[in-house]
JSON list of C-alpha atoms in Angstrom, two decimals:
[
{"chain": "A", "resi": 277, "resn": "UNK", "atom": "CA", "xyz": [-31.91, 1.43, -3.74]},
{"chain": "A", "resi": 278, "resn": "UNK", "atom": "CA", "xyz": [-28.70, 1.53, -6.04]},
{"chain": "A", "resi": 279, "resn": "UNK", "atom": "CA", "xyz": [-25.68, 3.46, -4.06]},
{"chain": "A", "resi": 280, "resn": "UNK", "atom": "CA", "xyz": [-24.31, 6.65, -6.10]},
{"chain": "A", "resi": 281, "resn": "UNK", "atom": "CA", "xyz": [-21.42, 8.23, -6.07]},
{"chain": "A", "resi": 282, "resn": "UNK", "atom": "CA", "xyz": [-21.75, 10.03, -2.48]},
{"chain": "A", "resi": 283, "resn": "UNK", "atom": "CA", "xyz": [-23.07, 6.52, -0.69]},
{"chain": "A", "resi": 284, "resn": "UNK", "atom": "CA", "xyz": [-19.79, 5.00, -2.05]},
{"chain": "A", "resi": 285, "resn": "UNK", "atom": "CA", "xyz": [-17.43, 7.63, -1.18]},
{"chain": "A", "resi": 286, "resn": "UNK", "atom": "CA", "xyz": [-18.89, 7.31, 2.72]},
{"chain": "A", "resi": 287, "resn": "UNK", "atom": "CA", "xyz": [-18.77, 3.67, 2.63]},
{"chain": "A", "resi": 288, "resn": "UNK", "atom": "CA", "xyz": [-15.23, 4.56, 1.42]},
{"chain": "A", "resi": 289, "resn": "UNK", "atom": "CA", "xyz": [-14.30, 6.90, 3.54]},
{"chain": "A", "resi": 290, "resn": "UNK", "atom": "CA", "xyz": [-15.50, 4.39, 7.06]},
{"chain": "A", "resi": 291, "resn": "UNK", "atom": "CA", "xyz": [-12.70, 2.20, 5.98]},
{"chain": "A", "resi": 292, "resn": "UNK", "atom": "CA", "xyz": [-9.05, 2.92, 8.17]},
{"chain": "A", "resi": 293, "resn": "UNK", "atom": "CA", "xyz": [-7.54, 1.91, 4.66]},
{"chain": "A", "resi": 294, "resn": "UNK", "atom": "CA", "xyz": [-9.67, 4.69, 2.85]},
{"chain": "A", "resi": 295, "resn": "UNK", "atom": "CA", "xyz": [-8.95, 7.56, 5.07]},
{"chain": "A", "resi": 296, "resn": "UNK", "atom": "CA", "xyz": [-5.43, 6.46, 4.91]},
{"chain": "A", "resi": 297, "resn": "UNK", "atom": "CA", "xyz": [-5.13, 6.05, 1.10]},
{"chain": "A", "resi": 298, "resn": "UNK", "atom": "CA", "xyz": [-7.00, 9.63, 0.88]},
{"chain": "A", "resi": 299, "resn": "UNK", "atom": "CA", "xyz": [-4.30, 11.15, 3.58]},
{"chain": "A", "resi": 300, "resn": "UNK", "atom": "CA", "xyz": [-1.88, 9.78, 1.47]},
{"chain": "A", "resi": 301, "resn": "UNK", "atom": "CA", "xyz": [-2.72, 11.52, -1.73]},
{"chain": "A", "resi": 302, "resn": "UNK", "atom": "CA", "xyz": [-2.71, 14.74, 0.03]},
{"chain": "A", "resi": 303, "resn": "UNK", "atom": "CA", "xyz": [1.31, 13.47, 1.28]},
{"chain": "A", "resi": 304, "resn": "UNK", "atom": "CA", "xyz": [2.39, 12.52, -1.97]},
{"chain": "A", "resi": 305, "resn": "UNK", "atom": "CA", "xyz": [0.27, 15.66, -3.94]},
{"chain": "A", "resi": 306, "resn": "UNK", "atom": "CA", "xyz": [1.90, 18.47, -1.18]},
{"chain": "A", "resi": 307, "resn": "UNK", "atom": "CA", "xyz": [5.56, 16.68, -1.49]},
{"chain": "A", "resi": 308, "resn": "UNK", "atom": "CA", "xyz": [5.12, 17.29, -5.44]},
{"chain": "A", "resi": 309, "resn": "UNK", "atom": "CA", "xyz": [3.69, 20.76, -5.12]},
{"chain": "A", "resi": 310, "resn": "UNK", "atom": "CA", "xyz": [6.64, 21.93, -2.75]},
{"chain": "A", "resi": 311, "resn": "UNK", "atom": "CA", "xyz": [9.06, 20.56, -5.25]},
{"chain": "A", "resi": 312, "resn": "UNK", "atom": "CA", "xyz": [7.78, 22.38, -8.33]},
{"chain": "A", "resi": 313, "resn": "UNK", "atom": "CA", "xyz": [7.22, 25.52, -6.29]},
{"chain": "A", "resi": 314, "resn": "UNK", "atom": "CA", "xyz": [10.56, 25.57, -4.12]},
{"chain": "A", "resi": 315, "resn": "UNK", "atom": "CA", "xyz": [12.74, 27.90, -6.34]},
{"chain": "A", "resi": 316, "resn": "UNK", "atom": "CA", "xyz": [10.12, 30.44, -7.39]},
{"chain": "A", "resi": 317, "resn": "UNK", "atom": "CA", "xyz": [7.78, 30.59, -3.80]},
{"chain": "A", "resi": 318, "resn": "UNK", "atom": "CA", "xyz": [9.45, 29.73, -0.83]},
{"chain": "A", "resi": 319, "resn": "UNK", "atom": "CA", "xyz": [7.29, 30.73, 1.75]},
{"chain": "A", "resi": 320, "resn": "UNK", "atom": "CA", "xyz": [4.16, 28.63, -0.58]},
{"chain": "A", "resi": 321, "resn": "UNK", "atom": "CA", "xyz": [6.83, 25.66, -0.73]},
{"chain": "A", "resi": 322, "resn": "UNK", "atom": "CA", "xyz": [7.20, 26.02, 3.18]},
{"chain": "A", "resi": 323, "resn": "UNK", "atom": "CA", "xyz": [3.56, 25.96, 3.40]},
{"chain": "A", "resi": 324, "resn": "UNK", "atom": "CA", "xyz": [3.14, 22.62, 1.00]},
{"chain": "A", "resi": 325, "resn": "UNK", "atom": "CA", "xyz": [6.11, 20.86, 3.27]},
{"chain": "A", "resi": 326, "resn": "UNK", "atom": "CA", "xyz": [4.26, 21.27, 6.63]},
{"chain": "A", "resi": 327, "resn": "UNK", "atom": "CA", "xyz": [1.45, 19.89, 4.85]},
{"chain": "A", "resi": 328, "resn": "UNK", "atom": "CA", "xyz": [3.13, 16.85, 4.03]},
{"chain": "A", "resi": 329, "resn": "UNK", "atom": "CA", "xyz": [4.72, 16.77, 6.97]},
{"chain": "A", "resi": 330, "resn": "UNK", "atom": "CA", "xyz": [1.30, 16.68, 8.68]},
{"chain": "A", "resi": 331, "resn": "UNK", "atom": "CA", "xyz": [-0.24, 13.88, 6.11]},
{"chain": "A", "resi": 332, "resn": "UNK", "atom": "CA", "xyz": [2.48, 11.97, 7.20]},
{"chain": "A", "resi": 333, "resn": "UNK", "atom": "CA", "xyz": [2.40, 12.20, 11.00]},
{"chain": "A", "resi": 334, "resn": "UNK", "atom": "CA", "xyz": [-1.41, 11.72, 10.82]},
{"chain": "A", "resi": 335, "resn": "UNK", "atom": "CA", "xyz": [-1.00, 8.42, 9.02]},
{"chain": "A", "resi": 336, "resn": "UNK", "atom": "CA", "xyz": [1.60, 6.75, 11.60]},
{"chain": "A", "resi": 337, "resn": "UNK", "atom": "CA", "xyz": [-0.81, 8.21, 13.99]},
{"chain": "A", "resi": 338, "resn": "UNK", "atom": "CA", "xyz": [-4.13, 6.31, 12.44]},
{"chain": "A", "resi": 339, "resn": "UNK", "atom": "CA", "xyz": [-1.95, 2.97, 11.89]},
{"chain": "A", "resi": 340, "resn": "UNK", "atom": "CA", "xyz": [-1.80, 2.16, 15.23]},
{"chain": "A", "resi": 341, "resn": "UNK", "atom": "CA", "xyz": [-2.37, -1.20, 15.90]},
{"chain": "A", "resi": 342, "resn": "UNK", "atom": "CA", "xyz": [-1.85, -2.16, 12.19]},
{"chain": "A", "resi": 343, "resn": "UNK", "atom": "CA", "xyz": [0.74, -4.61, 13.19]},
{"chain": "A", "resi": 344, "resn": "UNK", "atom": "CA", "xyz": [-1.92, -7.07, 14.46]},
{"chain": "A", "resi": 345, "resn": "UNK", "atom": "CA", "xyz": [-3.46, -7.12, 11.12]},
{"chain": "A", "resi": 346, "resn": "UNK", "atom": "CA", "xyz": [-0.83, -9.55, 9.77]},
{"chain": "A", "resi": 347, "resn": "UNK", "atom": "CA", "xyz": [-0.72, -11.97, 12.71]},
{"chain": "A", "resi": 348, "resn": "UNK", "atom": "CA", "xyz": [-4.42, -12.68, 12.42]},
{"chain": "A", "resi": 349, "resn": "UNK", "atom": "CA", "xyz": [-4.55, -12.89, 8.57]},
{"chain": "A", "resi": 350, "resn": "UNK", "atom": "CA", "xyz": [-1.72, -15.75, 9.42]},
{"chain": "A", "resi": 351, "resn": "UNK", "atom": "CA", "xyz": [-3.95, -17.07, 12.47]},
{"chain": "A", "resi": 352, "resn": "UNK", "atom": "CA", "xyz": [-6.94, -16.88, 10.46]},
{"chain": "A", "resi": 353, "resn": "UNK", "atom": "CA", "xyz": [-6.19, -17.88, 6.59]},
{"chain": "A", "resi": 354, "resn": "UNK", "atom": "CA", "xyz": [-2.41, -18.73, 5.93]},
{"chain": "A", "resi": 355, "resn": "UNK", "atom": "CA", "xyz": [-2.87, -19.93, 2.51]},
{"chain": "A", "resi": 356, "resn": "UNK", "atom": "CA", "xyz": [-4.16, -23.10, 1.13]},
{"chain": "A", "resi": 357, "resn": "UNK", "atom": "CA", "xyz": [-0.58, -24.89, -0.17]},
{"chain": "A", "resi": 358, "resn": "UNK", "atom": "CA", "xyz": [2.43, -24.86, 1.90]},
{"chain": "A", "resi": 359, "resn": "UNK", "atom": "CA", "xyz": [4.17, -22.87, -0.79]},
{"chain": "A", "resi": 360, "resn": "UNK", "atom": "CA", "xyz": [1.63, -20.08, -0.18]},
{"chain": "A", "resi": 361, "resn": "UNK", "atom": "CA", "xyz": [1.58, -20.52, 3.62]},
{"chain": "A", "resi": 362, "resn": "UNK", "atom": "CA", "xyz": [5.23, -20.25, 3.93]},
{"chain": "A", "resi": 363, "resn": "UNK", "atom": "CA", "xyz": [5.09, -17.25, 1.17]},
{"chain": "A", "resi": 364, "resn": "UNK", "atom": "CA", "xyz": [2.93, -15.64, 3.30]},
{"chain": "A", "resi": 365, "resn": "UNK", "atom": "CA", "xyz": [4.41, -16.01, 6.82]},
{"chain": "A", "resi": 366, "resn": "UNK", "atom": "CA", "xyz": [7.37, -13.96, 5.02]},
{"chain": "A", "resi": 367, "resn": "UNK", "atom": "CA", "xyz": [5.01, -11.03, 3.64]},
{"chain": "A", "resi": 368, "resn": "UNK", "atom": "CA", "xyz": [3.12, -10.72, 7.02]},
{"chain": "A", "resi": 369, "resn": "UNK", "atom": "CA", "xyz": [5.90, -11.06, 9.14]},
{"chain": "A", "resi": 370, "resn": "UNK", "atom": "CA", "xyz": [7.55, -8.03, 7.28]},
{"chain": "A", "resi": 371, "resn": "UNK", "atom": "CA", "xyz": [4.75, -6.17, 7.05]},
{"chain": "A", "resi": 372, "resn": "UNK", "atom": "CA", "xyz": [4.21, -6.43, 11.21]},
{"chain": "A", "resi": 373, "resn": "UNK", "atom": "CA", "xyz": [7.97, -5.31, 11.67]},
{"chain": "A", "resi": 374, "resn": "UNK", "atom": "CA", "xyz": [7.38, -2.44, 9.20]},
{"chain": "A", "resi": 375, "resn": "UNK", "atom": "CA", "xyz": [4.22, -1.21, 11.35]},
{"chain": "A", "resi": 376, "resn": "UNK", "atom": "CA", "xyz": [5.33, -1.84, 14.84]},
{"chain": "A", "resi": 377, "resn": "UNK", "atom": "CA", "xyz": [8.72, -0.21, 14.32]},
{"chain": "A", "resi": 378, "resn": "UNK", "atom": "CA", "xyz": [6.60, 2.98, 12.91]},
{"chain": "A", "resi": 379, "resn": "UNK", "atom": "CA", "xyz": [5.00, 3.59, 16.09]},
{"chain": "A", "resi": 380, "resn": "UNK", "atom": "CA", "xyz": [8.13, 4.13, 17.36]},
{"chain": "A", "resi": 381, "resn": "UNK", "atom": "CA", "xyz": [9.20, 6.24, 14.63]},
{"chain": "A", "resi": 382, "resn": "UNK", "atom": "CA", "xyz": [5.91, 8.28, 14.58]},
{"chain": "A", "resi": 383, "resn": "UNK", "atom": "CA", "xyz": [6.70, 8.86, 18.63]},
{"chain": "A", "resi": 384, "resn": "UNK", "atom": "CA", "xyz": [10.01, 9.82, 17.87]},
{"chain": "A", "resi": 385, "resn": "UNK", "atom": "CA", "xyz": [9.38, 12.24, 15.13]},
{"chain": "A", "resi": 386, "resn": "UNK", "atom": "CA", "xyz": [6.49, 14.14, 17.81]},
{"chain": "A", "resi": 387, "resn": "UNK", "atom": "CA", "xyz": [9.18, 14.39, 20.40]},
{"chain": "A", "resi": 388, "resn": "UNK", "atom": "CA", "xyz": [7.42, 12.04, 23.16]},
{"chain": "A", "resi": 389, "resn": "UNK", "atom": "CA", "xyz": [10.12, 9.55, 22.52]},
{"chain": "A", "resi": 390, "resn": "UNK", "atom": "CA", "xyz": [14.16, 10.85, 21.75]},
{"chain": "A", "resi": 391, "resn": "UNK", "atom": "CA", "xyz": [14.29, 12.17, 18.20]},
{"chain": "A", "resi": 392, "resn": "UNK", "atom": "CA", "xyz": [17.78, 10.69, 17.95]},
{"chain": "A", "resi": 393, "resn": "UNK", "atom": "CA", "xyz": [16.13, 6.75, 17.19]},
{"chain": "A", "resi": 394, "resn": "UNK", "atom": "CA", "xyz": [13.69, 8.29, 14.74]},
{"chain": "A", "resi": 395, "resn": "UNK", "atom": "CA", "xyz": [16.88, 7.25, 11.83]},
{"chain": "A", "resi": 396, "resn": "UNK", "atom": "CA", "xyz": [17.26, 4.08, 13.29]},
{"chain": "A", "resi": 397, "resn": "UNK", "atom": "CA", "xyz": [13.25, 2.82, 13.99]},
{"chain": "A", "resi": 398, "resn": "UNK", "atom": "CA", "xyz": [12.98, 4.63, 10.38]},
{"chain": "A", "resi": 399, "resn": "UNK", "atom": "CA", "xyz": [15.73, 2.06, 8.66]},
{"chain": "A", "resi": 400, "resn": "UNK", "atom": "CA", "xyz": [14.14, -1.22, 10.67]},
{"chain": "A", "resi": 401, "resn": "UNK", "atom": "CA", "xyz": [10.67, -0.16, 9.81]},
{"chain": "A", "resi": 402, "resn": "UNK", "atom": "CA", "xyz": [11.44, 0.59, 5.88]},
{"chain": "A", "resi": 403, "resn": "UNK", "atom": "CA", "xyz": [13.56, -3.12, 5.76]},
{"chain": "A", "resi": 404, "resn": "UNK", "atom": "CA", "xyz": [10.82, -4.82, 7.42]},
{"chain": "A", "resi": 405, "resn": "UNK", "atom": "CA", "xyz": [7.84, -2.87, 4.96]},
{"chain": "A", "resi": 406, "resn": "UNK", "atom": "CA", "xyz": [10.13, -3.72, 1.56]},
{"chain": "A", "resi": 407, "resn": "UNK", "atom": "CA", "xyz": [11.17, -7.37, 2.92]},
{"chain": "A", "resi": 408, "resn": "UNK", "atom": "CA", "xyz": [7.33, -8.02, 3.27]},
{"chain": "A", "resi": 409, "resn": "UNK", "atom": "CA", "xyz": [6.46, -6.43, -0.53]},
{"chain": "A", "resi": 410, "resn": "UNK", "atom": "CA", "xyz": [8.85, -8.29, -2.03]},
{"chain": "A", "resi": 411, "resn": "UNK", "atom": "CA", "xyz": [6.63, -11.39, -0.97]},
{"chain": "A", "resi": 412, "resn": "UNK", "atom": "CA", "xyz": [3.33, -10.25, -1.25]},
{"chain": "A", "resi": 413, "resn": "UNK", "atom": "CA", "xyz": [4.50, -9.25, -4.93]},
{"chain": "A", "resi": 414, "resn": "UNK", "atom": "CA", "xyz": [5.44, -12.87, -5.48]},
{"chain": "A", "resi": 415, "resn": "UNK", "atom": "CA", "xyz": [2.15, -14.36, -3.49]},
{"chain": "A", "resi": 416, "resn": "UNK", "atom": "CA", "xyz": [0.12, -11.95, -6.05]},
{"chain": "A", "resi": 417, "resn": "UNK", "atom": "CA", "xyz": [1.86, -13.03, -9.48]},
{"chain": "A", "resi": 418, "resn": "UNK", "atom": "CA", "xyz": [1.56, -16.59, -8.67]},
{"chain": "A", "resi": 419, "resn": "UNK", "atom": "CA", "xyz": [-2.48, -16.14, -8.05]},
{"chain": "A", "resi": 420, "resn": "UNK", "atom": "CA", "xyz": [-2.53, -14.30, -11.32]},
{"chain": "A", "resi": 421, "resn": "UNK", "atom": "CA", "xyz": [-0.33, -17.42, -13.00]},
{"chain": "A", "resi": 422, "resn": "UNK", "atom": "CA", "xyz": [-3.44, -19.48, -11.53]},
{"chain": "A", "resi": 423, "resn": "UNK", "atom": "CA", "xyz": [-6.21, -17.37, -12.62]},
{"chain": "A", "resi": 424, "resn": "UNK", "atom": "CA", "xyz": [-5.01, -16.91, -15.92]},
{"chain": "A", "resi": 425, "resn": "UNK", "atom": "CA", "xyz": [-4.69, -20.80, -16.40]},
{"chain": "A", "resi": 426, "resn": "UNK", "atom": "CA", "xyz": [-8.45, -21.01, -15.24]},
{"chain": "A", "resi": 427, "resn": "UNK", "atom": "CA", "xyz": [-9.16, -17.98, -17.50]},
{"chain": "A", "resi": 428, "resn": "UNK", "atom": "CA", "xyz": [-8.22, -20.42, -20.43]},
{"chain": "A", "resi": 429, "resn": "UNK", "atom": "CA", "xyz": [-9.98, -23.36, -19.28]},
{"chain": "A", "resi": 430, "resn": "UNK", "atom": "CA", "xyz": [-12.77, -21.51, -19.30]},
{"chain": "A", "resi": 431, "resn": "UNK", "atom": "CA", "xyz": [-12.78, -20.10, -22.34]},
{"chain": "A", "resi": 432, "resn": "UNK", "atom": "CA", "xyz": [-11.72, -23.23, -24.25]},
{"chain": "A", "resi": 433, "resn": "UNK", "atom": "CA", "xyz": [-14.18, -25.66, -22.83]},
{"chain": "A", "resi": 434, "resn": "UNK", "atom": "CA", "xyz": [-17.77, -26.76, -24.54]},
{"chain": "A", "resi": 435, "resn": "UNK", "atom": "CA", "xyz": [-19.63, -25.18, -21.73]},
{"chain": "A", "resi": 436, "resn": "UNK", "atom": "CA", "xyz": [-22.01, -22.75, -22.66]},
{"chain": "A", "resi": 437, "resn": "UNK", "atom": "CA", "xyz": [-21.28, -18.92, -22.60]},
{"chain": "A", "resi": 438, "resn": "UNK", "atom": "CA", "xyz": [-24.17, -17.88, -20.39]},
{"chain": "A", "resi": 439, "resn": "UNK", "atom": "CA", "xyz": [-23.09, -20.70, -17.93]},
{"chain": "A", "resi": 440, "resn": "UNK", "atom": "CA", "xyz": [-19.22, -19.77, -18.14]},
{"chain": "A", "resi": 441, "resn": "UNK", "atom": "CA", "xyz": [-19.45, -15.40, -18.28]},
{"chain": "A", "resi": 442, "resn": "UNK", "atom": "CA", "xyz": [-20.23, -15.07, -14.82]},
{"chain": "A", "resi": 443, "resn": "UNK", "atom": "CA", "xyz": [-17.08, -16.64, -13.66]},
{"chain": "A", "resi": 444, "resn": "UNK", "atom": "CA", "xyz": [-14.53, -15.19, -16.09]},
{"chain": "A", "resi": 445, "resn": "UNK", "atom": "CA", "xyz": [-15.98, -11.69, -14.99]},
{"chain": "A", "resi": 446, "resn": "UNK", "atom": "CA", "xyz": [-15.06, -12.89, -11.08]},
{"chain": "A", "resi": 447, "resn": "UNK", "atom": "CA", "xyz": [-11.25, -14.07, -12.15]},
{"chain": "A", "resi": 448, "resn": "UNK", "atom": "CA", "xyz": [-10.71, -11.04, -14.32]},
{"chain": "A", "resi": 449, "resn": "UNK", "atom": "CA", "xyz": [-12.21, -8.52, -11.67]},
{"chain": "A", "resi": 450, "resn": "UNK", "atom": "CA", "xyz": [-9.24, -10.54, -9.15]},
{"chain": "A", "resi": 451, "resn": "UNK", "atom": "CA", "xyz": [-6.86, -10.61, -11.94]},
{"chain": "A", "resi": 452, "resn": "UNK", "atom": "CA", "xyz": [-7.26, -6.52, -11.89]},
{"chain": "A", "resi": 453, "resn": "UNK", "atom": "CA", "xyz": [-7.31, -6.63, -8.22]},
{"chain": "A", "resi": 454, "resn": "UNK", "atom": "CA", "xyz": [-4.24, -8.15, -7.80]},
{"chain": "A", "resi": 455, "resn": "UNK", "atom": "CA", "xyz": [-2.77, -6.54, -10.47]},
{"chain": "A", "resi": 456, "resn": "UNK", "atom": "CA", "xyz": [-3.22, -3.37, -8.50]},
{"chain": "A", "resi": 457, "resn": "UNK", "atom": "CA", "xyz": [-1.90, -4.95, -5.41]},
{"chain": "A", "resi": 458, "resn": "UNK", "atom": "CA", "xyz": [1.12, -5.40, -7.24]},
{"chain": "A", "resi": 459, "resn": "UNK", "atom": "CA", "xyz": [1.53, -1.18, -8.52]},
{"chain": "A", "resi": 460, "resn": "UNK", "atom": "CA", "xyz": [0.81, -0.46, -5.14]},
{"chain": "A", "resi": 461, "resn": "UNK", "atom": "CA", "xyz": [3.33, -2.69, -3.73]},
{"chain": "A", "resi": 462, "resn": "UNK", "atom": "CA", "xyz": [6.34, -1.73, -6.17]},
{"chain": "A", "resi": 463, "resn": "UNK", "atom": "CA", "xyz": [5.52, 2.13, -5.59]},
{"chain": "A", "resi": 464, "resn": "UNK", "atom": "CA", "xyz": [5.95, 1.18, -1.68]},
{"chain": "A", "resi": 465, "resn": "UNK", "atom": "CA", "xyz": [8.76, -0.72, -2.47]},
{"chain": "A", "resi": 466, "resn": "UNK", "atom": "CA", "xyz": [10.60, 2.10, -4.06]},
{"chain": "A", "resi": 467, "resn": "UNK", "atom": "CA", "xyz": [9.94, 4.20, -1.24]},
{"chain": "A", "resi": 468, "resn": "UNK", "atom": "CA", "xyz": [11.30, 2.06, 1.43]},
{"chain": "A", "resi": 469, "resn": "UNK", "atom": "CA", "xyz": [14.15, 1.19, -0.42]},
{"chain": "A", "resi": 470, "resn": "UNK", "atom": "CA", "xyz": [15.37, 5.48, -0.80]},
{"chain": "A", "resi": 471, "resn": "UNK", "atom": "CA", "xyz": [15.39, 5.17, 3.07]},
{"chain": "A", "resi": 472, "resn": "UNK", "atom": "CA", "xyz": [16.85, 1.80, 3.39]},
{"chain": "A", "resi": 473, "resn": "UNK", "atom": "CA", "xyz": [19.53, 2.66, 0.64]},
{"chain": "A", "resi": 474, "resn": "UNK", "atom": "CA", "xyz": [19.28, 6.37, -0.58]},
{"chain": "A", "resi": 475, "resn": "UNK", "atom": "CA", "xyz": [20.28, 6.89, -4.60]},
{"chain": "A", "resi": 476, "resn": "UNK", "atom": "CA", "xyz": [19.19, 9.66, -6.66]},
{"chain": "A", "resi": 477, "resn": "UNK", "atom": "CA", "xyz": [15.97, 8.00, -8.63]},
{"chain": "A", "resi": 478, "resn": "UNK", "atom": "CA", "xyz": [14.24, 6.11, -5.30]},
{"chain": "A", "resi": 479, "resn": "UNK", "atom": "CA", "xyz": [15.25, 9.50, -3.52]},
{"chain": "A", "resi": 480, "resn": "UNK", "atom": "CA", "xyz": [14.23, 12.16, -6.43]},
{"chain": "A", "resi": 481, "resn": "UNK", "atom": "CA", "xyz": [11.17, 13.95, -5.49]},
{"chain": "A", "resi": 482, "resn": "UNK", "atom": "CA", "xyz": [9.18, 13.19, -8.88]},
{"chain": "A", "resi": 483, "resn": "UNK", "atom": "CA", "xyz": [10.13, 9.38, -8.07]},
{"chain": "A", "resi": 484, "resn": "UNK", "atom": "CA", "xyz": [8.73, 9.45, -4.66]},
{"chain": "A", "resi": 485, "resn": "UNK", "atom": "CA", "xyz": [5.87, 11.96, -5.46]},
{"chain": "A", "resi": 486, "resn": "UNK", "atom": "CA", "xyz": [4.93, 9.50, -8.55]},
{"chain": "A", "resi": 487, "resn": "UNK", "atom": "CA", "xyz": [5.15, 6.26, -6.61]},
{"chain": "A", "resi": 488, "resn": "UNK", "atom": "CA", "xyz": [3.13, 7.65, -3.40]},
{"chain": "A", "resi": 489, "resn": "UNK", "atom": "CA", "xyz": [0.58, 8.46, -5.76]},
{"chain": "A", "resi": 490, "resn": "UNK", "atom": "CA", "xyz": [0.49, 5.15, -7.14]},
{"chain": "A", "resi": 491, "resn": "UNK", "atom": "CA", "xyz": [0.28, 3.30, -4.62]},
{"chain": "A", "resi": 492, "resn": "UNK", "atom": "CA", "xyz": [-2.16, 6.15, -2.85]},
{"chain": "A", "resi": 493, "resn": "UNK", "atom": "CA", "xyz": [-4.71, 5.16, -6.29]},
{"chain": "A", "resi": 494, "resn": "UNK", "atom": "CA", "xyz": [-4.33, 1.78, -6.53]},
{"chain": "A", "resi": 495, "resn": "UNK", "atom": "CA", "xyz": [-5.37, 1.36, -2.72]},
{"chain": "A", "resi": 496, "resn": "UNK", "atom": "CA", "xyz": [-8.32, 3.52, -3.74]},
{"chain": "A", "resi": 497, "resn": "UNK", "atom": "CA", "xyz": [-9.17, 1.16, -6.46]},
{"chain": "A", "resi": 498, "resn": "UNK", "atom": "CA", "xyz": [-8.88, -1.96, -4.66]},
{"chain": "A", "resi": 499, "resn": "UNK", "atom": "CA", "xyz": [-10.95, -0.10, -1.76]},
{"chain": "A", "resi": 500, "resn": "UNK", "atom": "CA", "xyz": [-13.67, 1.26, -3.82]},
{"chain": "A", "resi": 501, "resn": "UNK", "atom": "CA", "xyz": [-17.15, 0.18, -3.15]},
{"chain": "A", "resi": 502, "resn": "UNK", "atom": "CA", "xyz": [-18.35, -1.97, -6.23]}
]
């Protein structure tokens, strides 16, 4: 029996990166509401604040533990070229410092731990999240380089279509997948960098809003049951 929509929104839903990406939307959709509601309804603009406030909290909250992720994607499957190993001993390594660091940030901001090192675990998590995007960006747009190549090959040998169709569907389904990867990882990017080094467009509410949401939908794309 085919799964419909409901099936795949459950399967969905199971996944710590689904719940997450779904919290996230409701972050990113209450900072926006607040923002366009602030001068005309305080007390609804309070209301959308505590929301995000919340969406927030709960997400450092489900992470926990995320920081191992990266240490056994580099103990399990570095890469297959030393260019891709090394490429991705910089992304992971980032990424661990960005999630362990938020525990302490997440126990900071709930008052168990002083709320005086929530600026400081904030900075060191935020360097260590963008320092790791910046290399999983690269890792992505040289797979895309690759499958684009292959892409060509395939198209421009003598081999016939029926034989060929099935793979150009798999590279340009990873093609879309990484491109994805990519949106999601610039949107996170921009955030971390308005709390690593505030300016008024990473820090602007619409800029934030807009690339929380991005990266919020492109992690539901890349998550969605096929």
């Amino acid at each position: 029996m085919s799964s419909d929509t409901l099936d795949k929104l459950v399967v969905f839903l199971a996944k710590r990166d689904g719940i997450d990406k779904l919290v996230k939307t409701f972050q990113y959709v209450s900072k926006l509401a607040c923002w366009h509601v602030e001068a005309t309804r305080p007390e609804a603009a309070e209301k959308f604040k505590k929301w995000e406030v919340a969406s927030g909290l709960s997400r450092k909250a489900f992470r926990t533990g995320r920081s191992l992720t990266g240490f056994n994607a580099l103990r399990r499957n570095p890469g297959a070229t030393p260019v891709i190993r090394f490429l991705a001993v910089l992304a992971n390594s980032g990424e661990m410092v960005y999630f362990f660091f938020d525990h302490f940030l997440w126990l900071s901001r709930i008052g168990t731990l002083d709320p005086k090192i929530a600026k400081k675990m904030s900075f060191i998590s935020a360097f260590g999240e963008s320092f790791g995007y910046v290399f999983f960006i690269i890792i992505d747009c040289i797979f895309i380089r690759q499958r684009l190549g292959s892409l060509k090959r395939l198209k421009t040998n003598d081999e016939p279509k029926e034989e060929t169709s099935g793979k150009i569907s798999e590279i340009q389904g990873d093609i879309v997948m990484r491109l994805m990867g990519i949106s999601a990882n610039v949107a996170d990017l921009i955030i971390a960098l308005a709390e690593i080094q505030p300016n008024p467009f990473c820090n602007h509410t619409v800029t934030l809003g807009i690339s929380g949401l991005v990266s919020a939908w492109a992690g539901w794309y890349r998550n969605w049951p096929s």
